[in-house]
Amino acid sequence: MFIQTLRKLNTGCHVSGMFLGCLLYADDIILISPSVNGLQEMLDKCFDISQLLSLQFNARKCHCLTVGKLSKVNISPMLLGGNKIEWCEHVRYLGVYLMRSKSVKFDISPIKRSFYAACNSIFSRSHGVNEMTLLALQESYSLSVLLYASPALLLTCKQMSELNVCWNGVIGIIFGYHKWESVRALICELRRLNVAYELLVCKAKFYKRLYCKSGFLNDISGCFYCQMWTNV
């Protein structure tokens, strides 16, 4: 009901004529609008729908984020049923942190912290385990944390390099390398890919699945697929 009603407002974000101003997952809602006035209209309509359905929004858990050339401009708080929604430097959605910036950017610091926490948890419980078994454990549980949501993220080359360094460090610890020693030859000997290529493989598989579908998803995935390889 939220999407259908918001679509009729004729505001919010549209791509190739398709309304993408409202994204829902479980009880989370993202509103995307090219203008502040349009966003306020959408918030007002969401509040009206919630009243009709006897639902209640928690304004303290709601946040606004700006992306674009005017991202640094100070904007008055938005209103949701009389409650203020503040503009933030970053917003967390489904475990991913989006940053206020001139373009879509993601903060990978929380991902790195979660990765190191997962690695340390395995290391602390794996005394006496041989190297290959320990590597398999880290690949199964820790590497997945590092690659979480990677197909959907537009990471910079610097960020991909940072994630690569994280994983190389873990491999070095497993096989007794010093911090200043390169593990590139070891990764090849183990017939593994470094994280930079793992990310590309994940993205390629993700966009291929989308590209095989018809219509809108085909067009969008094709654009991102080309952009991905252009940035390599």
PDB file of C-alpha atoms in Angstrom:
ATOM      1  CA  MET A   1       0.000   0.000   0.000  1.00  0.00           C
ATOM      2  CA  PHE A   2       2.880   2.368   0.765  1.00  0.00           C
ATOM      3  CA  ILE A   3       4.452   1.946  -2.683  1.00  0.00           C
ATOM      4  CA  GLN A   4       1.173   2.200  -4.550  1.00  0.00           C
ATOM      5  CA  THR A   5       0.141   5.370  -2.726  1.00  0.00           C
ATOM      6  CA  LEU A   6       3.555   7.032  -3.003  1.00  0.00           C
ATOM      7  CA  ARG A   7       3.731   6.272  -6.714  1.00  0.00           C
ATOM      8  CA  LYS A   8       0.565   8.295  -7.247  1.00  0.00           C
ATOM      9  CA  LEU A   9       2.237  11.388  -5.766  1.00  0.00           C
ATOM     10  CA  ASN A  10       4.367  11.633  -8.908  1.00  0.00           C
ATOM     11  CA  THR A  11       7.389  12.578  -6.813  1.00  0.00           C
ATOM     12  CA  GLY A  12      10.376  10.665  -5.541  1.00  0.00           C
ATOM     13  CA  CYS A  13      13.075   8.955  -7.571  1.00  0.00           C
ATOM     14  CA  HIS A  14      12.300   7.524 -11.035  1.00  0.00           C
ATOM     15  CA  VAL A  15      14.704   5.561 -13.265  1.00  0.00           C
ATOM     16  CA  SER A  16      13.763   4.766 -16.864  1.00  0.00           C
ATOM     17  CA  GLY A  17      10.198   5.731 -16.040  1.00  0.00           C
ATOM     18  CA  MET A  18       9.986   3.269 -13.128  1.00  0.00           C
ATOM     19  CA  PHE A  19       9.224   4.522  -9.629  1.00  0.00           C
ATOM     20  CA  LEU A  20      12.087   3.740  -7.234  1.00  0.00           C
ATOM     21  CA  GLY A  21      11.279   6.289  -4.576  1.00  0.00           C
ATOM     22  CA  CYS A  22      10.222   3.705  -2.004  1.00  0.00           C
ATOM     23  CA  LEU A  23      12.165   0.549  -1.128  1.00  0.00           C
ATOM     24  CA  LEU A  24      10.837  -1.862   1.471  1.00  0.00           C
ATOM     25  CA  TYR A  25      12.457  -4.772   3.267  1.00  0.00           C
ATOM     26  CA  ALA A  26      10.540  -6.306   6.190  1.00  0.00           C
ATOM     27  CA  ASP A  27       9.640  -3.315   8.396  1.00  0.00           C
ATOM     28  CA  ASP A  28      12.339  -1.011   6.970  1.00  0.00           C
ATOM     29  CA  ILE A  29      11.439   1.677   4.454  1.00  0.00           C
ATOM     30  CA  ILE A  30      13.764   3.831   2.362  1.00  0.00           C
ATOM     31  CA  LEU A  31      12.390   6.947   0.684  1.00  0.00           C
ATOM     32  CA  ILE A  32      14.440   8.403  -2.183  1.00  0.00           C
ATOM     33  CA  SER A  33      13.676  11.836  -3.572  1.00  0.00           C
ATOM     34  CA  PRO A  34      15.606  14.294  -5.781  1.00  0.00           C
ATOM     35  CA  SER A  35      14.177  17.219  -3.794  1.00  0.00           C
ATOM     36  CA  VAL A  36      13.594  18.088  -0.152  1.00  0.00           C
ATOM     37  CA  ASN A  37      10.015  19.178  -0.818  1.00  0.00           C
ATOM     38  CA  GLY A  38       9.306  15.874  -2.539  1.00  0.00           C
ATOM     39  CA  LEU A  39      10.746  13.969   0.388  1.00  0.00           C
ATOM     40  CA  GLN A  40       8.547  15.879   2.828  1.00  0.00           C
ATOM     41  CA  GLU A  41       5.479  15.065   0.728  1.00  0.00           C
ATOM     42  CA  MET A  42       6.404  11.391   0.839  1.00  0.00           C
ATOM     43  CA  LEU A  43       6.907  11.495   4.599  1.00  0.00           C
ATOM     44  CA  ASP A  44       3.532  13.154   5.069  1.00  0.00           C
ATOM     45  CA  LYS A  45       1.871  10.508   2.938  1.00  0.00           C
ATOM     46  CA  CYS A  46       3.609   7.700   4.848  1.00  0.00           C
ATOM     47  CA  PHE A  47       2.347   9.150   8.107  1.00  0.00           C
ATOM     48  CA  ASP A  48      -1.205   9.342   6.733  1.00  0.00           C
ATOM     49  CA  ILE A  49      -1.009   5.685   5.668  1.00  0.00           C
ATOM     50  CA  SER A  50       0.331   4.634   9.069  1.00  0.00           C
ATOM     51  CA  GLN A  51      -2.585   6.348  10.759  1.00  0.00           C
ATOM     52  CA  LEU A  52      -5.012   4.584   8.438  1.00  0.00           C
ATOM     53  CA  LEU A  53      -3.430   1.174   9.139  1.00  0.00           C
ATOM     54  CA  SER A  54      -2.961   1.810  12.876  1.00  0.00           C
ATOM     55  CA  LEU A  55       0.826   1.643  12.506  1.00  0.00           C
ATOM     56  CA  GLN A  56       3.372   3.821  14.248  1.00  0.00           C
ATOM     57  CA  PHE A  57       6.749   5.100  13.045  1.00  0.00           C
ATOM     58  CA  ASN A  58       9.589   5.627  15.506  1.00  0.00           C
ATOM     59  CA  ALA A  59      11.066   8.975  14.486  1.00  0.00           C
ATOM     60  CA  ARG A  60      14.087   8.414  16.748  1.00  0.00           C
ATOM     61  CA  LYS A  61      15.143   5.512  14.520  1.00  0.00           C
ATOM     62  CA  CYS A  62      14.594   7.477  11.314  1.00  0.00           C
ATOM     63  CA  HIS A  63      17.422   9.362   9.592  1.00  0.00           C
ATOM     64  CA  CYS A  64      17.947  11.485   6.498  1.00  0.00           C
ATOM     65  CA  LEU A  65      20.989  11.483   4.233  1.00  0.00           C
ATOM     66  CA  THR A  66      21.961  13.723   1.323  1.00  0.00           C
ATOM     67  CA  VAL A  67      23.843  12.512  -1.758  1.00  0.00           C
ATOM     68  CA  GLY A  68      24.754  14.906  -4.547  1.00  0.00           C
ATOM     69  CA  LYS A  69      26.430  18.200  -5.337  1.00  0.00           C
ATOM     70  CA  LEU A  70      24.594  19.968  -2.509  1.00  0.00           C
ATOM     71  CA  SER A  71      25.300  17.271   0.085  1.00  0.00           C
ATOM     72  CA  LYS A  72      27.125  19.699   2.380  1.00  0.00           C
ATOM     73  CA  VAL A  73      24.274  22.231   2.471  1.00  0.00           C
ATOM     74  CA  ASN A  74      22.589  22.604   5.862  1.00  0.00           C
ATOM     75  CA  ILE A  75      18.957  21.510   5.646  1.00  0.00           C
ATOM     76  CA  SER A  76      16.279  21.873   8.286  1.00  0.00           C
ATOM     77  CA  PRO A  77      15.099  18.598   9.870  1.00  0.00           C
ATOM     78  CA  MET A  78      12.320  16.770   8.081  1.00  0.00           C
ATOM     79  CA  LEU A  79       9.012  16.103   9.829  1.00  0.00           C
ATOM     80  CA  LEU A  80       7.172  12.846  10.322  1.00  0.00           C
ATOM     81  CA  GLY A  81       3.860  13.424  12.029  1.00  0.00           C
ATOM     82  CA  GLY A  82       5.223  16.439  13.884  1.00  0.00           C
ATOM     83  CA  ASN A  83       8.427  14.641  14.948  1.00  0.00           C
ATOM     84  CA  LYS A  84      11.771  15.841  13.627  1.00  0.00           C
ATOM     85  CA  ILE A  85      14.060  13.625  11.561  1.00  0.00           C
ATOM     86  CA  GLU A  86      17.648  14.859  11.597  1.00  0.00           C
ATOM     87  CA  TRP A  87      20.124  14.803   8.717  1.00  0.00           C
ATOM     88  CA  CYS A  88      23.122  12.526   9.402  1.00  0.00           C
ATOM     89  CA  GLU A  89      26.670  11.925   8.191  1.00  0.00           C
ATOM     90  CA  HIS A  90      25.965   8.262   7.570  1.00  0.00           C
ATOM     91  CA  VAL A  91      23.014   5.862   7.675  1.00  0.00           C
ATOM     92  CA  ARG A  92      23.035   2.122   8.369  1.00  0.00           C
ATOM     93  CA  TYR A  93      20.691  -0.036   6.309  1.00  0.00           C
ATOM     94  CA  LEU A  94      20.755  -3.846   6.361  1.00  0.00           C
ATOM     95  CA  GLY A  95      24.268  -3.787   7.782  1.00  0.00           C
ATOM     96  CA  VAL A  96      25.601  -1.375   5.137  1.00  0.00           C
ATOM     97  CA  TYR A  97      26.699   2.173   5.961  1.00  0.00           C
ATOM     98  CA  LEU A  98      25.940   4.868   3.382  1.00  0.00           C
ATOM     99  CA  MET A  99      27.815   8.167   3.717  1.00  0.00           C
ATOM    100  CA  ARG A 100      26.802  11.731   3.025  1.00  0.00           C
ATOM    101  CA  SER A 101      28.783  12.689  -0.071  1.00  0.00           C
ATOM    102  CA  LYS A 102      28.659  14.143  -3.580  1.00  0.00           C
ATOM    103  CA  SER A 103      28.261  10.601  -4.924  1.00  0.00           C
ATOM    104  CA  VAL A 104      27.118   7.284  -3.517  1.00  0.00           C
ATOM    105  CA  LYS A 105      29.776   6.157  -1.036  1.00  0.00           C
ATOM    106  CA  PHE A 106      29.960   3.454   1.598  1.00  0.00           C
ATOM    107  CA  ASP A 107      31.822   3.294   4.891  1.00  0.00           C
ATOM    108  CA  ILE A 108      33.726  -0.008   5.121  1.00  0.00           C
ATOM    109  CA  SER A 109      35.141   0.605   8.621  1.00  0.00           C
ATOM    110  CA  PRO A 110      32.280  -1.302  10.334  1.00  0.00           C
ATOM    111  CA  ILE A 111      32.799  -4.202   7.895  1.00  0.00           C
ATOM    112  CA  LYS A 112      36.495  -4.355   8.773  1.00  0.00           C
ATOM    113  CA  ARG A 113      35.748  -4.293  12.505  1.00  0.00           C
ATOM    114  CA  SER A 114      33.236  -7.138  12.156  1.00  0.00           C
ATOM    115  CA  PHE A 115      35.732  -9.084  10.053  1.00  0.00           C
ATOM    116  CA  TYR A 116      38.520  -8.789  12.616  1.00  0.00           C
ATOM    117  CA  ALA A 117      36.119  -9.763  15.399  1.00  0.00           C
ATOM    118  CA  ALA A 118      35.150 -12.916  13.472  1.00  0.00           C
ATOM    119  CA  CYS A 119      38.812 -13.745  12.755  1.00  0.00           C
ATOM    120  CA  ASN A 120      39.895 -13.295  16.371  1.00  0.00           C
ATOM    121  CA  SER A 121      37.005 -15.462  17.551  1.00  0.00           C
ATOM    122  CA  ILE A 122      38.238 -18.324  15.339  1.00  0.00           C
ATOM    123  CA  PHE A 123      41.914 -17.825  16.207  1.00  0.00           C
ATOM    124  CA  SER A 124      41.157 -17.914  19.947  1.00  0.00           C
ATOM    125  CA  ARG A 125      39.444 -21.305  19.595  1.00  0.00           C
ATOM    126  CA  SER A 126      41.738 -23.005  17.103  1.00  0.00           C
ATOM    127  CA  HIS A 127      44.945 -23.808  18.971  1.00  0.00           C
ATOM    128  CA  GLY A 128      46.571 -26.912  17.509  1.00  0.00           C
ATOM    129  CA  VAL A 129      44.514 -26.792  14.298  1.00  0.00           C
ATOM    130  CA  ASN A 130      46.574 -27.249  11.113  1.00  0.00           C
ATOM    131  CA  GLU A 131      46.958 -24.380   8.664  1.00  0.00           C
ATOM    132  CA  MET A 132      44.662 -25.628   5.897  1.00  0.00           C
ATOM    133  CA  THR A 133      41.825 -26.394   8.307  1.00  0.00           C
ATOM    134  CA  LEU A 134      42.239 -22.982   9.903  1.00  0.00           C
ATOM    135  CA  LEU A 135      42.216 -21.350   6.453  1.00  0.00           C
ATOM    136  CA  ALA A 136      39.005 -23.203   5.567  1.00  0.00           C
ATOM    137  CA  LEU A 137      37.383 -21.966   8.795  1.00  0.00           C
ATOM    138  CA  GLN A 138      38.394 -18.380   8.115  1.00  0.00           C
ATOM    139  CA  GLU A 139      37.166 -18.602   4.522  1.00  0.00           C
ATOM    140  CA  SER A 140      33.815 -20.021   5.618  1.00  0.00           C
ATOM    141  CA  TYR A 141      33.061 -17.629   8.456  1.00  0.00           C
ATOM    142  CA  SER A 142      35.304 -14.551   8.289  1.00  0.00           C
ATOM    143  CA  LEU A 143      35.756 -13.965   4.565  1.00  0.00           C
ATOM    144  CA  SER A 144      31.966 -13.946   4.124  1.00  0.00           C
ATOM    145  CA  VAL A 145      31.829 -11.061   6.604  1.00  0.00           C
ATOM    146  CA  LEU A 146      34.401  -9.143   4.581  1.00  0.00           C
ATOM    147  CA  LEU A 147      32.469  -9.753   1.348  1.00  0.00           C
ATOM    148  CA  TYR A 148      29.053  -9.028   2.852  1.00  0.00           C
ATOM    149  CA  ALA A 149      26.808  -7.185   0.370  1.00  0.00           C
ATOM    150  CA  SER A 150      29.836  -6.605  -1.893  1.00  0.00           C
ATOM    151  CA  PRO A 151      27.886  -7.077  -5.175  1.00  0.00           C
ATOM    152  CA  ALA A 152      25.642  -4.151  -4.246  1.00  0.00           C
ATOM    153  CA  LEU A 153      28.423  -1.792  -3.127  1.00  0.00           C
ATOM    154  CA  LEU A 154      30.249   0.684  -5.342  1.00  0.00           C
ATOM    155  CA  LEU A 155      33.659   0.488  -3.691  1.00  0.00           C
ATOM    156  CA  THR A 156      36.614   2.617  -4.683  1.00  0.00           C
ATOM    157  CA  CYS A 157      39.941   1.065  -5.655  1.00  0.00           C
ATOM    158  CA  LYS A 158      41.332   2.249  -2.319  1.00  0.00           C
ATOM    159  CA  GLN A 159      38.559   0.510  -0.385  1.00  0.00           C
ATOM    160  CA  MET A 160      39.040  -2.716  -2.348  1.00  0.00           C
ATOM    161  CA  SER A 161      42.747  -2.507  -1.541  1.00  0.00           C
ATOM    162  CA  GLU A 162      41.959  -2.053   2.161  1.00  0.00           C
ATOM    163  CA  LEU A 163      39.775  -5.155   2.201  1.00  0.00           C
ATOM    164  CA  ASN A 164      42.499  -7.047   0.351  1.00  0.00           C
ATOM    165  CA  VAL A 165      45.042  -6.045   2.994  1.00  0.00           C
ATOM    166  CA  CYS A 166      42.699  -7.290   5.727  1.00  0.00           C
ATOM    167  CA  TRP A 167      42.428 -10.759   4.218  1.00  0.00           C
ATOM    168  CA  ASN A 168      46.141 -10.965   3.293  1.00  0.00           C
ATOM    169  CA  GLY A 169      46.981 -10.205   6.911  1.00  0.00           C
ATOM    170  CA  VAL A 170      44.880 -13.135   8.101  1.00  0.00           C
ATOM    171  CA  ILE A 171      46.533 -15.499   5.613  1.00  0.00           C
ATOM    172  CA  GLY A 172      49.917 -14.269   6.807  1.00  0.00           C
ATOM    173  CA  ILE A 173      49.025 -15.027  10.430  1.00  0.00           C
ATOM    174  CA  ILE A 174      47.776 -18.527   9.563  1.00  0.00           C
ATOM    175  CA  PHE A 175      50.984 -19.486   7.752  1.00  0.00           C
ATOM    176  CA  GLY A 176      53.424 -17.650  10.044  1.00  0.00           C
ATOM    177  CA  TYR A 177      54.414 -14.765   7.775  1.00  0.00           C
ATOM    178  CA  HIS A 178      55.791 -11.509   9.113  1.00  0.00           C
ATOM    179  CA  LYS A 179      53.741  -8.349   8.598  1.00  0.00           C
ATOM    180  CA  TRP A 180      56.195  -7.003   6.052  1.00  0.00           C
ATOM    181  CA  GLU A 181      56.254 -10.184   3.966  1.00  0.00           C
ATOM    182  CA  SER A 182      54.046 -10.516   0.896  1.00  0.00           C
ATOM    183  CA  VAL A 183      51.621 -13.444   0.705  1.00  0.00           C
ATOM    184  CA  ARG A 184      50.881 -13.013  -3.005  1.00  0.00           C
ATOM    185  CA  ALA A 185      52.921 -16.049  -4.050  1.00  0.00           C
ATOM    186  CA  LEU A 186      51.354 -18.096  -1.255  1.00  0.00           C
ATOM    187  CA  ILE A 187      47.841 -17.212  -2.416  1.00  0.00           C
ATOM    188  CA  CYS A 188      48.718 -18.403  -5.921  1.00  0.00           C
ATOM    189  CA  GLU A 189      50.239 -21.586  -4.535  1.00  0.00           C
ATOM    190  CA  LEU A 190      47.049 -22.217  -2.559  1.00  0.00           C
ATOM    191  CA  ARG A 191      45.047 -21.649  -5.766  1.00  0.00           C
ATOM    192  CA  ARG A 192      43.046 -18.884  -4.135  1.00  0.00           C
ATOM    193  CA  LEU A 193      42.006 -15.453  -5.380  1.00  0.00           C
ATOM    194  CA  ASN A 194      42.852 -12.278  -3.513  1.00  0.00           C
ATOM    195  CA  VAL A 195      39.944 -10.241  -2.182  1.00  0.00           C
ATOM    196  CA  ALA A 196      40.072  -7.716  -5.033  1.00  0.00           C
ATOM    197  CA  TYR A 197      39.289 -10.499  -7.526  1.00  0.00           C
ATOM    198  CA  GLU A 198      36.827 -12.188  -5.147  1.00  0.00           C
ATOM    199  CA  LEU A 199      34.874  -8.927  -5.120  1.00  0.00           C
ATOM    200  CA  LEU A 200      34.877  -8.771  -8.918  1.00  0.00           C
ATOM    201  CA  VAL A 201      33.699 -12.365  -9.177  1.00  0.00           C
ATOM    202  CA  CYS A 202      30.857 -11.695  -6.740  1.00  0.00           C
ATOM    203  CA  LYS A 203      29.823  -8.605  -8.676  1.00  0.00           C
ATOM    204  CA  ALA A 204      30.019 -10.360 -12.024  1.00  0.00           C
ATOM    205  CA  LYS A 205      27.816 -13.231 -10.829  1.00  0.00           C
ATOM    206  CA  PHE A 206      25.323 -10.803  -9.282  1.00  0.00           C
ATOM    207  CA  TYR A 207      25.021  -8.606 -12.375  1.00  0.00           C
ATOM    208  CA  LYS A 208      24.876 -11.637 -14.650  1.00  0.00           C
ATOM    209  CA  ARG A 209      21.838 -12.928 -12.762  1.00  0.00           C
ATOM    210  CA  LEU A 210      20.184  -9.542 -13.115  1.00  0.00           C
ATOM    211  CA  TYR A 211      21.181  -9.185 -16.760  1.00  0.00           C
ATOM    212  CA  CYS A 212      19.523 -12.499 -17.610  1.00  0.00           C
ATOM    213  CA  LYS A 213      16.224 -11.033 -16.492  1.00  0.00           C
ATOM    214  CA  SER A 214      14.145  -8.891 -18.840  1.00  0.00           C
ATOM    215  CA  GLY A 215      13.011  -5.288 -18.848  1.00  0.00           C
ATOM    216  CA  PHE A 216      14.121  -2.744 -16.289  1.00  0.00           C
ATOM    217  CA  LEU A 217      16.539  -4.963 -14.359  1.00  0.00           C
ATOM    218  CA  ASN A 218      18.250  -5.866 -17.623  1.00  0.00           C
ATOM    219  CA  ASP A 219      18.885  -2.208 -18.473  1.00  0.00           C
ATOM    220  CA  ILE A 220      20.065  -1.225 -15.005  1.00  0.00           C
ATOM    221  CA  SER A 221      22.313  -4.254 -14.494  1.00  0.00           C
ATOM    222  CA  GLY A 222      23.879  -3.669 -17.924  1.00  0.00           C
ATOM    223  CA  CYS A 223      24.825  -0.108 -16.951  1.00  0.00           C
ATOM    224  CA  PHE A 224      26.363  -1.190 -13.654  1.00  0.00           C
ATOM    225  CA  TYR A 225      28.132  -4.135 -15.276  1.00  0.00           C
ATOM    226  CA  CYS A 226      29.864  -1.807 -17.739  1.00  0.00           C
ATOM    227  CA  GLN A 227      30.692   0.682 -14.987  1.00  0.00           C
ATOM    228  CA  MET A 228      32.188  -2.055 -12.833  1.00  0.00           C
ATOM    229  CA  TRP A 229      34.709  -3.123 -15.464  1.00  0.00           C
ATOM    230  CA  THR A 230      35.431   0.477 -16.427  1.00  0.00           C
ATOM    231  CA  ASN A 231      36.550   1.187 -12.841  1.00  0.00           C
ATOM    232  CA  VAL A 232      38.869  -1.825 -12.671  1.00  0.00           C
TER     233      VAL A 232
END
